[in-house]
Short mmCIF file of C-alpha atoms in Angstrom, two decimals:
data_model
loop_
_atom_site.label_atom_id
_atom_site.label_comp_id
_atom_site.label_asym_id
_atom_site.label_seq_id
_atom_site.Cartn_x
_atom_site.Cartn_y
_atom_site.Cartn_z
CA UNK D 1 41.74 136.75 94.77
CA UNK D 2 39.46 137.16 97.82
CA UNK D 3 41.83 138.95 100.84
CA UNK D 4 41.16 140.41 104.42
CA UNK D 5 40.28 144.55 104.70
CA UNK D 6 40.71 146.83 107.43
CA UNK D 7 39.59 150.10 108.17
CA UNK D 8 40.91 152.38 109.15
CA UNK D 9 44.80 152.02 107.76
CA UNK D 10 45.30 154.67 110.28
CA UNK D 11 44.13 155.71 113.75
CA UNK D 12 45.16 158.17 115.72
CA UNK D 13 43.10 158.78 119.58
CA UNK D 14 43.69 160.19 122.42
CA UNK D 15 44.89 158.18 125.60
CA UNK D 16 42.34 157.09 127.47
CA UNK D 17 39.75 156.99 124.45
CA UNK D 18 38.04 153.86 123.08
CA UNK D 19 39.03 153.13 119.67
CA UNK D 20 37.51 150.24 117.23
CA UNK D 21 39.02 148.48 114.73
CA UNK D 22 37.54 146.93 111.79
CA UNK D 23 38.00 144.17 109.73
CA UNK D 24 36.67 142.09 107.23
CA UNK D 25 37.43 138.18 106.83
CA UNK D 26 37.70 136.47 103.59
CA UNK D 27 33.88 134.75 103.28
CA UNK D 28 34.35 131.36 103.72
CA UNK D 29 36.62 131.66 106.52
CA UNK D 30 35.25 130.62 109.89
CA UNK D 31 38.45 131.28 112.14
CA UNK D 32 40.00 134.48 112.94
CA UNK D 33 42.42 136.72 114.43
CA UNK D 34 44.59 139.78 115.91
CA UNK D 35 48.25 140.38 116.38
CA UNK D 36 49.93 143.10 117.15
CA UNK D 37 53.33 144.61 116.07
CA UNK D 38 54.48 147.59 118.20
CA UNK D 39 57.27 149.27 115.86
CA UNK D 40 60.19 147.42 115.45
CA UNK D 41 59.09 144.24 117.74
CA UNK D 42 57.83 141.05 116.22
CA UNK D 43 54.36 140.32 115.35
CA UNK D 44 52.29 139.33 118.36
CA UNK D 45 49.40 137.07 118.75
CA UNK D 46 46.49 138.90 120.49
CA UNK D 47 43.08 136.65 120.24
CA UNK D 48 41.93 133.57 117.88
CA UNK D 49 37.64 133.54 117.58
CA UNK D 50 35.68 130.63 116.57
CA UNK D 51 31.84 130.36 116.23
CA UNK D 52 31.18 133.51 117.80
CA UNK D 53 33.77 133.35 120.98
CA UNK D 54 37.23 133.36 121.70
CA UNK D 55 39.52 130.44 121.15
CA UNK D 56 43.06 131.23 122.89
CA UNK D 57 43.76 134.45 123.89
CA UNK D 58 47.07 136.09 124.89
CA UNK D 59 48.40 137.42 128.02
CA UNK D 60 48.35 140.92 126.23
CA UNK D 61 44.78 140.38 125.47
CA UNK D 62 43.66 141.47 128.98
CA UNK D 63 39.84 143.37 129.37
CA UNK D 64 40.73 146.48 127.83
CA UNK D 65 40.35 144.06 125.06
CA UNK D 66 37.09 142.78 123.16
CA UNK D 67 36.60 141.35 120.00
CA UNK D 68 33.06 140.62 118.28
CA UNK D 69 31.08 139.91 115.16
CA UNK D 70 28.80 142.11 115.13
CA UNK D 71 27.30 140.63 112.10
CA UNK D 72 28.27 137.94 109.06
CA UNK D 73 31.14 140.22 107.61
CA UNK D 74 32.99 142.42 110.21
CA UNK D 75 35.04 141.43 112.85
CA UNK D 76 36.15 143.73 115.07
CA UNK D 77 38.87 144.88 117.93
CA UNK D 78 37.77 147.30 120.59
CA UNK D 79 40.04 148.82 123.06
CA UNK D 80 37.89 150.57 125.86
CA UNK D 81 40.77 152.77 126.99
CA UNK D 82 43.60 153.32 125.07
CA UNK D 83 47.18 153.66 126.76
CA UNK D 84 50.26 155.19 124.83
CA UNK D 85 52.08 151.64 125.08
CA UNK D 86 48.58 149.95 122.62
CA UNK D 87 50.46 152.26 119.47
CA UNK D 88 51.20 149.42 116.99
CA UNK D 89 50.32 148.31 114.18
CA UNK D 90 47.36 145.38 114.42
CA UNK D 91 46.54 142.82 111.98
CA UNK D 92 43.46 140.69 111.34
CA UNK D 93 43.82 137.47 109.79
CA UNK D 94 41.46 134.97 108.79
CA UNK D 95 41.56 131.18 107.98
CA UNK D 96 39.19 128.40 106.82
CA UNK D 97 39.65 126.00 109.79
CA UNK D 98 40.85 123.07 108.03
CA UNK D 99 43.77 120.65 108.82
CA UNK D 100 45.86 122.06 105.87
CA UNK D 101 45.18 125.87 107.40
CA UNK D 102 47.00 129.12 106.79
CA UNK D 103 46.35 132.33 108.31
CA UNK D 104 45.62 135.14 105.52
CA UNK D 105 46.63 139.08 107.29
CA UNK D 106 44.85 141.79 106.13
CA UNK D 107 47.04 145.53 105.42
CA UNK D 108 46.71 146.50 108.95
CA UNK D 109 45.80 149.34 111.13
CA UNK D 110 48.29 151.29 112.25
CA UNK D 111 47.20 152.93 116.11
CA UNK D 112 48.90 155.98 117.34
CA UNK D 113 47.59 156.82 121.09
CA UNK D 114 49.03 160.26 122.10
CA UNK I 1 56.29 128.45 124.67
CA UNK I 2 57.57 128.35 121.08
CA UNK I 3 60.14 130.54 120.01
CA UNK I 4 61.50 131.89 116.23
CA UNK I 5 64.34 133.37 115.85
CA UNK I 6 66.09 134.86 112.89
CA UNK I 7 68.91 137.14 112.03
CA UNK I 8 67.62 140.67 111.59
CA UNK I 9 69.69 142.06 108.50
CA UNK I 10 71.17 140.78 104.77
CA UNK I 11 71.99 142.76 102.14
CA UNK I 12 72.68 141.04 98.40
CA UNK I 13 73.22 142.51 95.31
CA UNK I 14 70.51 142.29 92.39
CA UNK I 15 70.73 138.57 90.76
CA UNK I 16 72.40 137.18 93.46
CA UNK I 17 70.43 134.43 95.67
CA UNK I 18 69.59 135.50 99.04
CA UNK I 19 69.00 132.75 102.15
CA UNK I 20 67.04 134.01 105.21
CA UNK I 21 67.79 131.83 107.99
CA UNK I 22 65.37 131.31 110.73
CA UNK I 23 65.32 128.69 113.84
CA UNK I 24 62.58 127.37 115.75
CA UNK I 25 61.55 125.16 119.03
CA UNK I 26 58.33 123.55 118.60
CA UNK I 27 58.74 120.03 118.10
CA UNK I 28 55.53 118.72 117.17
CA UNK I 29 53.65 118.53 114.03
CA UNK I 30 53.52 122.28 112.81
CA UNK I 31 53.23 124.06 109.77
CA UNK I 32 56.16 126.70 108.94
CA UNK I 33 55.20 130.03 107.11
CA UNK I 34 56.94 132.83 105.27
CA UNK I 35 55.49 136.09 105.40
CA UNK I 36 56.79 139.57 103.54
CA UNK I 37 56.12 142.43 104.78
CA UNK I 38 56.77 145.52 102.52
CA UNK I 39 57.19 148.91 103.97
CA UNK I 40 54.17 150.30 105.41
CA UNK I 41 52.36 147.15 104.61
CA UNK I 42 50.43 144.10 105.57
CA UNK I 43 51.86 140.80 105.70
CA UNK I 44 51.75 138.95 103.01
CA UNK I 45 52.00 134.91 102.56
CA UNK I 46 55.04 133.49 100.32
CA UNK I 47 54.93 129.66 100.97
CA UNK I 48 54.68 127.68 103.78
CA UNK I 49 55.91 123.74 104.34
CA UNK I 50 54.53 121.40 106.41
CA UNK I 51 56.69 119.78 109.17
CA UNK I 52 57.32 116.00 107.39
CA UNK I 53 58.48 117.88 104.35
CA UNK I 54 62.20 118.48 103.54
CA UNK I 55 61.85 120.86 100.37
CA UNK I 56 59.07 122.81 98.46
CA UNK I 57 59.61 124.75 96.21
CA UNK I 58 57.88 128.01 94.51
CA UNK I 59 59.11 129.85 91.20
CA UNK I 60 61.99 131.90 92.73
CA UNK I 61 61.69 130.75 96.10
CA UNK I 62 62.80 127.44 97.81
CA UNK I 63 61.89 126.25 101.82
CA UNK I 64 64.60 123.72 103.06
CA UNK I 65 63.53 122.13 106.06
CA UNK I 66 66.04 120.56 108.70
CA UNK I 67 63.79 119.15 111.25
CA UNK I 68 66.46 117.72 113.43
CA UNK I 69 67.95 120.74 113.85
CA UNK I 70 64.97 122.97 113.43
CA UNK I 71 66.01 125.33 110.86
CA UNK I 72 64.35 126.28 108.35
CA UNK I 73 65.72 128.77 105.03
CA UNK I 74 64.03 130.63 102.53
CA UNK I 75 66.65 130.64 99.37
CA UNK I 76 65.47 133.60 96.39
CA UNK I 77 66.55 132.80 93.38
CA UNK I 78 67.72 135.66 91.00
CA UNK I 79 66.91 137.94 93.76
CA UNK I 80 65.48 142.00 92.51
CA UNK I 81 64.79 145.04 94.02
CA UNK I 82 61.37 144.54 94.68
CA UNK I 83 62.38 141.60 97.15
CA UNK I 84 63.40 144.33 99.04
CA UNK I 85 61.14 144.02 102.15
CA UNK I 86 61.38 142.24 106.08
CA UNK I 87 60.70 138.47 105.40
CA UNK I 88 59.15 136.79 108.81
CA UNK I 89 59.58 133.27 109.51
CA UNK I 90 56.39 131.71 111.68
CA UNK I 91 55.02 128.82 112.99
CA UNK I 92 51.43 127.40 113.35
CA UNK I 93 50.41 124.32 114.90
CA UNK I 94 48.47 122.05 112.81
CA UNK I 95 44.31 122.12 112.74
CA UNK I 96 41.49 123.93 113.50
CA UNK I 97 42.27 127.62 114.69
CA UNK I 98 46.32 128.22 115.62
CA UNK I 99 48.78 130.36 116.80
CA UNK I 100 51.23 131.51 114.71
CA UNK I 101 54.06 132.46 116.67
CA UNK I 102 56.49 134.97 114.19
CA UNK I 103 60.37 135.59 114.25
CA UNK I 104 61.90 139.23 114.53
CA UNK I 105 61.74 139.60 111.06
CA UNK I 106 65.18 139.21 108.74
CA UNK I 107 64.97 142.75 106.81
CA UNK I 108 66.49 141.78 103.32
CA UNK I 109 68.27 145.06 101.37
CA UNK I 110 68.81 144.21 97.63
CA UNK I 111 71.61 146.57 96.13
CA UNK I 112 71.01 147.26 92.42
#
């Protein structure tokens, strides 16, 4: 069964670094996404991207925040420069874009910013 | 904005069914989702119902839908240890790209 990947499952940076997170959409899929879930908080909508810009974003998503597709597989989250308060765990999800839609997640990367 | 809320603990023993409660605002069409979440893991999709539906159900696992009130319940059936996990309740608006909008998370402890 096709699913979302993202590397790394772990990052660890210090503050003020940029970090980059990766993640691959299932193929067909021409809608996706990032949440966020800082430890023990609920799962938090970041940015939706559609045909190579961003939907919606958050209030969270401010520009320290940049998303991109570099190419026809990845789809990526950078964060120019990381504070302690961006450790959480951040999703990607993808979906096809049809009426009858579902958002698929992918494992997660989980940031640590020290 | 929308809003999900759920209660944040249940513990059942092993065969017993287990109902995870969960409450939401948005009134218009939507799409309701249940997502596990296993330690150290991604979220993963269980079932999801669509807003004009009462009831699906899935093997072990049965959505009721009370769209007057607007509560929604995930019932396991037979529940087992590897249920054993945080179960989110979410909701997406219908078409195109959405928002899913998650609860706190119920985490559900199965005792053998």
């Amino acid at each position: 069964e096709p699913e979302v990947t993202q590397t790394p499952s772990h990052q660890v940076t210090q503050m003020g670094q940029e970090v980059i997170l990766r993640c691959v959409p299932i193929s067909n899929h021409l809608y996706f996404y990032w949440y966020r879930q800082i430890l023990g908080q609920k799962v938090e909508f970041l940015v939706s991207f559609y045909n190579n810009e961003i939907s919606e974003k958050s209030e969270i998503f401010d520009d320290q925040f940049s998303v991109e597709r570099p190419d026809g597989s990845n789809f990526t989250l950078k964060i120019r420069s990381t504070k302690l308060e961006d450790s959480a765990m951040y999703f990607c999800a993808s979906s096809e874009g049809t009426v009858s839609d579902t958002q698929y997640f992918g494992p997660g990367t989980r940031l640590t910013v020290l | 904005g929308e809003d999900v809320e759920q209660s944040l603990f249940l513990s059942v023993r092993e065969g017993d069914s287990s109902v995870i409660n969960c409450t939401y605002t948005d009134s218009s069409s939507t799409y309701l989702y249940w997502y596990k979440q296993e330690p150290g893991a991604g979220l993963q999709l269980l079932t999801y119902i669509f807003s004009n539906m009462d009831m699906k159900q899935d093997q072990r696992l049965t959505v009721l839908l009370n769209k007057k009130d607007k509560h929604l319940s995930l019932r396991i059936a037979d529940t087992q240890t590897g249920d054993s996990a945080i179960y989110f309740c979410a909701e997406g608006e219908v078409g195109g790209y959405q928002k899913v909008t998650f609860g706190t998370g119920t985490k559900l402890q199965v005792i053998p």
